[in-house]
Amino acid sequence: MSLAPRDDALRKRLRTKYARLGLPCGICEQAIDYTVAYPDPMSAQVDHIIPIDKGGADAAENCQPAHRSCNRAKWNTTPTDYAEPIEAPRVFVTDRVW
C-alpha cells in the first residue's frame, strides 16, 4: 500500500476533463458511461498508468480514464505486466424496487 499523499484536486479535474472529452477506458479500450456513479463496477475512475507504488508520479501525465472494474483488475501492475487489454466484465443490475 502506498503511503504517498494523493492529489484529490487533480483527480477531480481529470475526471471532469475525461467526462467532457468522452474518453474511453485506457485499459479495456471500451466506452465509459460517465453518468454511472460509484460504486458501480462500470463507473469511471482515474487510473495511474504506472502505479505510485512502482514509482509512478501522481501527475496528469501518468493518469488515464478507466472503468472501476478494469482498474481493480489491473491493480498494481505496469503496462509491461499486461500485453492484452483487460476485458471489462459484463455487469447486470439485480436490484429490484418493489
XYZ file of C-alpha atoms in Angstrom:
98
model
C 0.000 0.000 0.000
C 1.281 3.420 -0.920
C 1.857 5.930 1.842
C 2.374 8.767 -0.633
C -0.253 11.512 -0.416
C -2.694 11.626 -3.318
C -3.818 14.815 -5.032
C -7.630 14.684 -4.810
C -7.995 18.010 -6.638
C -6.021 16.591 -9.569
C -8.265 13.519 -9.742
C -11.415 15.682 -9.686
C -10.064 17.855 -12.506
C -9.073 14.805 -14.557
C -12.452 13.075 -14.036
C -14.192 16.239 -15.250
C -11.854 16.536 -18.250
C -12.228 12.856 -19.214
C -16.034 13.084 -18.971
C -16.125 16.266 -21.075
C -13.961 14.634 -23.762
C -15.781 11.280 -23.537
C -12.516 9.341 -23.439
C -12.670 5.513 -23.455
C -11.188 3.247 -20.796
C -7.396 3.257 -21.095
C -7.270 -0.398 -20.020
C -10.032 -2.241 -21.941
C -10.469 0.486 -24.606
C -14.297 0.340 -24.303
C -16.550 3.381 -23.900
C -17.165 4.711 -20.395
C -20.603 5.940 -19.303
C -19.564 8.885 -17.153
C -23.086 9.196 -15.699
C -22.723 5.877 -13.827
C -21.927 6.566 -10.179
C -19.503 4.895 -7.782
C -19.532 2.066 -6.565
C -20.845 0.601 -9.839
C -18.120 -1.558 -11.458
C -18.545 0.357 -14.723
C -18.176 3.801 -13.117
C -15.273 5.998 -14.188
C -12.053 6.255 -12.200
C -8.689 7.877 -12.725
C -6.049 5.154 -13.138
C -2.324 5.652 -12.662
C -0.638 4.104 -15.715
C 2.473 3.360 -13.664
C 1.258 2.785 -10.093
C 2.554 5.127 -7.426
C 3.786 2.044 -5.535
C 6.003 1.207 -8.524
C 7.496 4.700 -8.790
C 4.861 6.426 -10.937
C 4.076 10.080 -10.363
C 0.752 11.407 -9.116
C 0.576 13.686 -12.159
C -1.778 14.130 -15.123
C 0.814 12.643 -17.499
C 0.664 9.357 -15.578
C -3.142 9.116 -15.482
C -5.832 7.722 -17.758
C -9.588 7.107 -17.504
C -10.670 3.587 -16.552
C -13.705 1.579 -15.537
C -13.649 0.804 -11.818
C -13.664 -2.943 -12.597
C -10.762 -2.608 -15.050
C -8.777 -0.503 -12.601
C -9.305 -3.100 -9.859
C -8.318 -5.933 -12.231
C -5.157 -4.061 -13.275
C -4.478 -3.199 -9.627
C -0.753 -2.655 -9.076
C 0.642 -3.667 -12.456
C 2.523 -1.668 -15.060
C 1.761 -1.587 -18.813
C 4.533 -4.124 -19.414
C 2.858 -6.560 -16.981
C -0.188 -6.940 -19.230
C 0.042 -7.172 -23.020
C -3.630 -7.503 -23.976
C -6.377 -5.096 -22.931
C -8.347 -6.404 -19.956
C -11.914 -7.242 -20.925
C -14.438 -5.415 -18.769
C -16.774 -7.885 -17.074
C -20.437 -7.795 -18.005
C -22.439 -6.379 -15.145
C -26.158 -6.838 -14.694
C -28.161 -4.871 -12.148
C -30.082 -7.292 -9.946
C -31.582 -4.762 -7.551
C -35.369 -4.558 -7.571
C -37.643 -1.766 -6.470
C -40.955 -3.155 -5.248
